[in-house]
């Protein structure tokens, strides 16, 4: 028997990522948080009034309505769609909510009406996209025009004011210096985060956004999930509409909700959600909303013309998309 030499076994230890790889991973996963910290620190140096607690609460208050809408927009965009109707639906929901409030004298009935109308508008969007096979851009563009038109018709093109004084309590009360809209926004963020990252529905939305055909072949009821996505967005819009209507105890059929869809989409894109779907995080949208709020606040503190604020938002969206393309 010949002697066989024993070859030393090579250890297959996993290669530890080097510093550059770790930095790349950190940036790709948490770039929006890094951007938020940079902008926050820069803002604190640019204006001494920025760090005032009253100003910080004001920023959170200002972004609460757009933030709630942006949460719904995130879910839609994760599924590979888009919803351009959120601003118009908010106006429609607000108008019908005030009418229900004045007719019944019941705040509970008014809020339930808001939820029903918003969810129904979202359901119609979902049916057009899922069952009608209409591109989400076109379907929600149609809903945007229709909802605004109905709101204008009902309100005769003007504003409607509530006649029940207690309704303003929803948006104009606070707990320990924290306004109710801020608390509602934080609660909605937590609930949508749990829905998207801890439930089967959330996994299905990500799967559809990544590859709809593969999701269908794996047994996912794509149509049902899409209808659920748009209905959820409509429900979140109705929450935002209730806050906006309660804040001033009135709603304008012509100006309420105008350009809210652009602000929501901006926050979602800044937060790292891909336009093509399948990738993004609710926490990213949360920080994207805060970044927009800080930028708006800084421009106001520095007396930048409000006409230029849209230009800044547009520039930020373009930069965010460019960074996504480079990944």
Coordinates of C-alpha atoms in Angstrom, one line a residue:
X1 CA 0.0 0.0 0.0
X2 CA 1.4 3.3 -1.0
X3 CA 1.4 6.1 1.5
X4 CA -1.0 8.8 0.7
X5 CA -0.1 12.2 1.9
X6 CA -2.8 13.9 3.9
X7 CA -3.6 17.3 2.4
X8 CA -4.1 20.0 5.0
X9 CA -7.7 21.0 5.1
X10 CA -8.3 24.5 4.0
X11 CA -10.5 26.5 6.4
X12 CA -13.4 28.1 4.7
X13 CA -13.9 31.0 7.0
X14 CA -16.3 33.7 5.6
X15 CA -14.4 36.7 4.4
X16 CA -14.9 39.6 6.7
X17 CA -16.1 42.7 4.8
X18 CA -13.5 45.4 4.6
X19 CA -14.1 49.0 5.7
X20 CA -15.1 50.2 2.2
X21 CA -17.7 47.4 1.9
X22 CA -19.1 48.2 5.3
X23 CA -19.2 51.9 4.4
X24 CA -21.0 51.1 1.1
X25 CA -23.5 48.9 2.9
X26 CA -24.1 51.6 5.6
X27 CA -24.7 54.2 2.9
X28 CA -27.1 52.0 0.8
X29 CA -29.2 51.0 3.9
X30 CA -29.1 54.2 6.0
X31 CA -28.2 57.0 3.6
X32 CA -31.4 58.9 4.4
X33 CA -30.6 58.9 8.1
X34 CA -27.1 60.1 7.4
X35 CA -28.5 62.8 5.1
X36 CA -31.0 63.8 7.8
X37 CA -28.3 64.2 10.4
X38 CA -26.2 66.3 8.0
X39 CA -29.1 68.6 7.1
X40 CA -30.2 68.9 10.8
X41 CA -26.6 69.9 11.9
X42 CA -26.3 72.3 9.0
X43 CA -29.6 73.9 9.8
X44 CA -28.7 74.3 13.5
X45 CA -25.6 76.3 12.4
X46 CA -27.4 78.4 9.8
X47 CA -30.1 79.7 12.1
X48 CA -30.0 80.0 16.0
X49 CA -33.9 79.7 16.1
X50 CA -33.9 76.3 14.4
X51 CA -33.1 74.3 17.6
X52 CA -35.9 76.0 19.6
X53 CA -38.3 73.4 21.0
X54 CA -41.2 75.4 19.7
X55 CA -39.7 75.4 16.2
X56 CA -39.0 71.6 16.3
X57 CA -42.6 70.9 17.3
X58 CA -43.7 73.3 14.5
X59 CA -41.7 71.2 12.0
X60 CA -43.3 68.0 13.1
X61 CA -46.8 69.6 13.1
X62 CA -46.2 70.9 9.6
X63 CA -45.2 67.5 8.2
X64 CA -47.7 65.4 10.0
X65 CA -50.4 65.5 7.2
X66 CA -48.0 65.0 4.3
X67 CA -46.2 62.3 6.4
X68 CA -49.4 60.3 6.8
X69 CA -50.1 60.5 3.1
X70 CA -46.5 59.6 2.3
X71 CA -46.9 56.4 4.3
X72 CA -49.7 55.3 2.0
X73 CA -47.7 56.4 -1.0
X74 CA -44.8 54.3 0.1
X75 CA -46.9 51.2 0.1
X76 CA -48.2 52.0 -3.4
X77 CA -44.8 52.6 -4.8
X78 CA -43.4 49.5 -3.1
X79 CA -46.0 47.5 -5.1
X80 CA -44.7 49.1 -8.3
X81 CA -47.5 51.7 -8.7
X82 CA -48.1 55.4 -7.9
X83 CA -51.1 57.4 -6.6
X84 CA -51.6 60.9 -8.0
X85 CA -55.1 61.3 -6.6
X86 CA -54.2 61.7 -2.9
X87 CA -54.5 65.5 -2.8
X88 CA -57.8 65.6 -4.6
X89 CA -59.2 62.8 -2.5
X90 CA -58.2 64.6 0.6
X91 CA -60.2 67.7 -0.5
X92 CA -63.2 65.5 -1.4
X93 CA -63.0 63.6 1.9
X94 CA -62.8 66.9 3.8
X95 CA -65.8 68.4 2.1
X96 CA -68.0 65.3 2.7
X97 CA -66.8 65.0 6.3
X98 CA -67.8 68.6 7.1
X99 CA -71.2 68.0 5.4
X100 CA -71.7 64.9 7.5
X101 CA -70.6 66.7 10.6
X102 CA -73.0 69.6 10.1
X103 CA -75.9 67.2 9.2
X104 CA -75.5 64.8 12.1
X105 CA -73.8 67.0 14.8
X106 CA -71.7 63.9 15.6
X107 CA -67.9 63.9 15.4
X108 CA -67.8 60.1 15.4
X109 CA -70.2 60.0 12.4
X110 CA -68.1 62.6 10.6
X111 CA -64.8 60.7 11.2
X112 CA -66.4 57.4 10.1
X113 CA -67.7 59.1 7.0
X114 CA -64.2 60.3 6.2
X115 CA -62.8 56.8 6.6
X116 CA -65.5 55.3 4.4
X117 CA -65.1 57.9 1.6
X118 CA -61.3 57.7 1.6
X119 CA -61.2 54.0 1.6
X120 CA -63.8 53.8 -1.2
X121 CA -61.8 56.2 -3.4
X122 CA -58.8 54.0 -2.8
X123 CA -60.8 50.9 -3.6
X124 CA -61.9 52.4 -6.9
X125 CA -58.2 53.1 -7.7
X126 CA -57.3 49.5 -6.8
X127 CA -60.1 48.0 -8.9
X128 CA -59.0 50.1 -12.0
X129 CA -55.4 49.1 -11.6
X130 CA -55.9 45.4 -10.6
X131 CA -59.1 44.4 -12.4
X132 CA -59.2 47.0 -15.2
X133 CA -55.5 46.6 -16.0
X134 CA -55.1 50.4 -16.3
X135 CA -51.7 51.8 -15.5
X136 CA -51.7 53.3 -12.0
X137 CA -50.5 56.6 -13.4
X138 CA -53.5 56.9 -15.7
X139 CA -56.0 55.4 -13.2
X140 CA -55.1 57.7 -10.4
X141 CA -54.8 60.7 -12.7
X142 CA -58.4 60.2 -13.6
X143 CA -59.3 59.9 -10.0
X144 CA -57.4 63.1 -9.2
X145 CA -59.5 65.0 -11.8
X146 CA -62.8 63.3 -10.8
X147 CA -62.4 63.8 -7.0
X148 CA -61.4 67.4 -7.3
X149 CA -64.3 68.1 -9.6
X150 CA -66.9 66.4 -7.3
X151 CA -65.5 68.4 -4.3
X152 CA -65.8 71.7 -6.3
X153 CA -69.3 70.8 -7.3
X154 CA -70.5 69.9 -3.8
X155 CA -68.9 73.0 -2.2
X156 CA -69.8 75.4 -5.2
X157 CA -66.1 76.0 -5.7
X158 CA -65.6 77.5 -2.2
X159 CA -65.0 76.4 1.4
X160 CA -67.2 74.7 3.9
X161 CA -66.9 75.3 7.6
X162 CA -67.9 73.0 10.4
X163 CA -70.7 74.0 12.8
X164 CA -69.7 71.6 15.7
X165 CA -67.0 73.3 17.8
X166 CA -65.7 70.1 19.4
X167 CA -64.4 68.9 16.0
X168 CA -61.4 71.2 16.2
X169 CA -60.3 69.2 19.3
X170 CA -58.7 66.5 17.1
X171 CA -56.0 68.7 15.5
X172 CA -55.7 71.5 18.1
X173 CA -55.0 69.6 21.3
X174 CA -51.8 68.3 22.8
X175 CA -50.3 65.9 25.3
X176 CA -47.1 67.1 27.1
X177 CA -46.5 69.8 24.4
X178 CA -46.9 67.2 21.7
X179 CA -49.8 68.0 19.3
X180 CA -52.3 65.3 18.5
X181 CA -51.5 65.4 14.7
X182 CA -47.8 64.6 15.6
X183 CA -48.9 61.7 17.8
X184 CA -51.3 60.4 15.1
X185 CA -48.4 60.6 12.5
X186 CA -46.1 58.6 14.8
X187 CA -48.7 56.0 15.5
X188 CA -49.5 55.6 11.8
X189 CA -45.8 55.2 11.1
X190 CA -45.4 52.4 13.6
X191 CA -48.6 50.6 12.4
X192 CA -47.6 50.8 8.7
X193 CA -44.1 49.7 9.6
X194 CA -45.4 46.7 11.4
X195 CA -47.8 45.9 8.5
X196 CA -45.1 46.1 5.9
X197 CA -42.2 44.5 7.7
X198 CA -43.9 42.0 10.0
X199 CA -46.9 40.6 8.1
X200 CA -47.6 38.4 5.1
X201 CA -49.4 41.3 3.4
X202 CA -46.2 43.4 3.5
X203 CA -44.1 40.5 2.1
X204 CA -46.6 40.1 -0.7
X205 CA -46.4 43.8 -1.6
X206 CA -42.6 43.6 -1.8
X207 CA -42.8 40.5 -3.9
X208 CA -45.2 42.1 -6.3
X209 CA -43.1 45.2 -6.6
X210 CA -39.9 43.1 -7.3
X211 CA -41.4 40.8 -9.9
X212 CA -45.2 40.7 -10.4
X213 CA -45.2 37.7 -12.7
X214 CA -43.0 35.7 -10.3
X215 CA -45.3 36.7 -7.4
X216 CA -48.4 35.5 -9.4
X217 CA -46.7 32.2 -10.3
X218 CA -45.9 31.6 -6.6
X219 CA -49.5 31.7 -5.7
X220 CA -49.9 35.3 -4.5
X221 CA -53.3 36.8 -5.2
X222 CA -51.8 39.9 -6.9
X223 CA -55.2 41.5 -7.6
X224 CA -56.4 41.3 -4.0
X225 CA -53.1 42.7 -2.7
X226 CA -53.2 45.6 -5.1
X227 CA -56.7 46.5 -4.1
X228 CA -55.7 46.3 -0.5
X229 CA -52.7 48.6 -1.2
X230 CA -54.8 51.4 -2.8
X231 CA -57.6 51.0 -0.2
X232 CA -55.0 51.4 2.6
X233 CA -53.7 54.5 0.9
X234 CA -57.2 55.9 0.7
X235 CA -57.8 55.2 4.4
X236 CA -54.5 57.0 5.3
X237 CA -55.6 60.0 3.2
X238 CA -58.9 60.1 5.1
X239 CA -56.9 60.3 8.4
X240 CA -54.9 63.2 6.9
X241 CA -58.1 64.9 5.7
X242 CA -59.7 64.6 9.1
X243 CA -56.7 66.3 10.7
X244 CA -56.5 69.1 8.0
X245 CA -60.3 69.8 8.3
X246 CA -60.2 69.8 12.1
X247 CA -57.2 72.2 12.2
X248 CA -59.1 75.1 10.7
X249 CA -62.7 73.7 11.1
X250 CA -63.1 74.1 7.4
X251 CA -61.9 72.8 4.1
X252 CA -61.4 74.5 0.7
X253 CA -62.6 72.5 -2.3
X254 CA -60.2 74.4 -4.6
X255 CA -56.9 74.7 -2.7
X256 CA -56.9 72.0 0.0
X257 CA -54.6 69.1 -0.9
X258 CA -53.1 70.9 -4.0
X259 CA -49.6 69.4 -4.8
X260 CA -49.8 67.0 -1.8
X261 CA -49.1 64.1 -4.1
X262 CA -45.8 65.8 -5.2
X263 CA -44.7 66.3 -1.6
X264 CA -45.6 62.8 -0.7
X265 CA -43.7 61.3 -3.7
X266 CA -40.7 63.5 -2.9
X267 CA -40.6 62.2 0.7
X268 CA -40.9 58.6 -0.5
X269 CA -38.1 58.9 -3.1
X270 CA -35.9 60.8 -0.7
X271 CA -36.5 58.0 1.8
X272 CA -35.0 55.5 -0.6
X273 CA -38.0 53.8 -2.1
X274 CA -37.5 52.8 -5.7
X275 CA -39.9 54.2 -8.4
X276 CA -40.0 50.7 -9.9
X277 CA -41.1 49.1 -6.6
X278 CA -39.9 46.2 -4.5
X279 CA -37.3 48.1 -2.5
X280 CA -37.7 50.7 0.2
X281 CA -38.5 51.1 3.9
X282 CA -41.2 52.9 5.9
X283 CA -38.5 54.3 8.2
X284 CA -36.8 55.8 5.2
X285 CA -40.1 57.6 4.3
X286 CA -40.3 58.9 7.9
X287 CA -36.9 60.5 7.6
X288 CA -37.6 61.7 4.1
X289 CA -40.6 63.6 5.4
X290 CA -38.5 65.1 8.2
X291 CA -35.9 66.2 5.7
X292 CA -38.5 68.0 3.6
X293 CA -39.9 69.6 6.8
X294 CA -36.5 70.9 7.8
X295 CA -35.7 72.2 4.4
X296 CA -39.0 74.1 4.3
X297 CA -38.5 75.4 7.8
X298 CA -35.0 76.6 7.0
X299 CA -36.1 78.4 3.8
X300 CA -38.8 80.1 5.8
X301 CA -36.4 81.1 8.6
X302 CA -33.9 82.5 6.0
X303 CA -36.7 84.4 4.1
X304 CA -36.3 82.4 0.9
X305 CA -39.1 83.2 -1.5
X306 CA -41.9 80.6 -1.3
X307 CA -41.9 80.5 -5.1
X308 CA -38.4 78.9 -5.0
X309 CA -39.3 76.2 -2.5
X310 CA -40.7 74.0 -5.3
X311 CA -37.5 74.3 -7.2
X312 CA -35.5 73.1 -4.2
X313 CA -37.9 70.1 -3.8
X314 CA -37.6 69.2 -7.5
X315 CA -33.8 69.4 -7.3
X316 CA -33.8 67.1 -4.3
X317 CA -36.0 64.5 -6.0
X318 CA -33.6 64.5 -9.1
X319 CA -30.5 64.1 -6.9
X320 CA -32.2 61.3 -4.9
X321 CA -33.1 59.4 -8.1
X322 CA -29.6 59.9 -9.5
X323 CA -28.2 58.3 -6.3
X324 CA -30.6 55.4 -6.6
X325 CA -29.5 54.8 -10.2
X326 CA -25.8 54.7 -9.1
X327 CA -26.5 51.9 -6.5

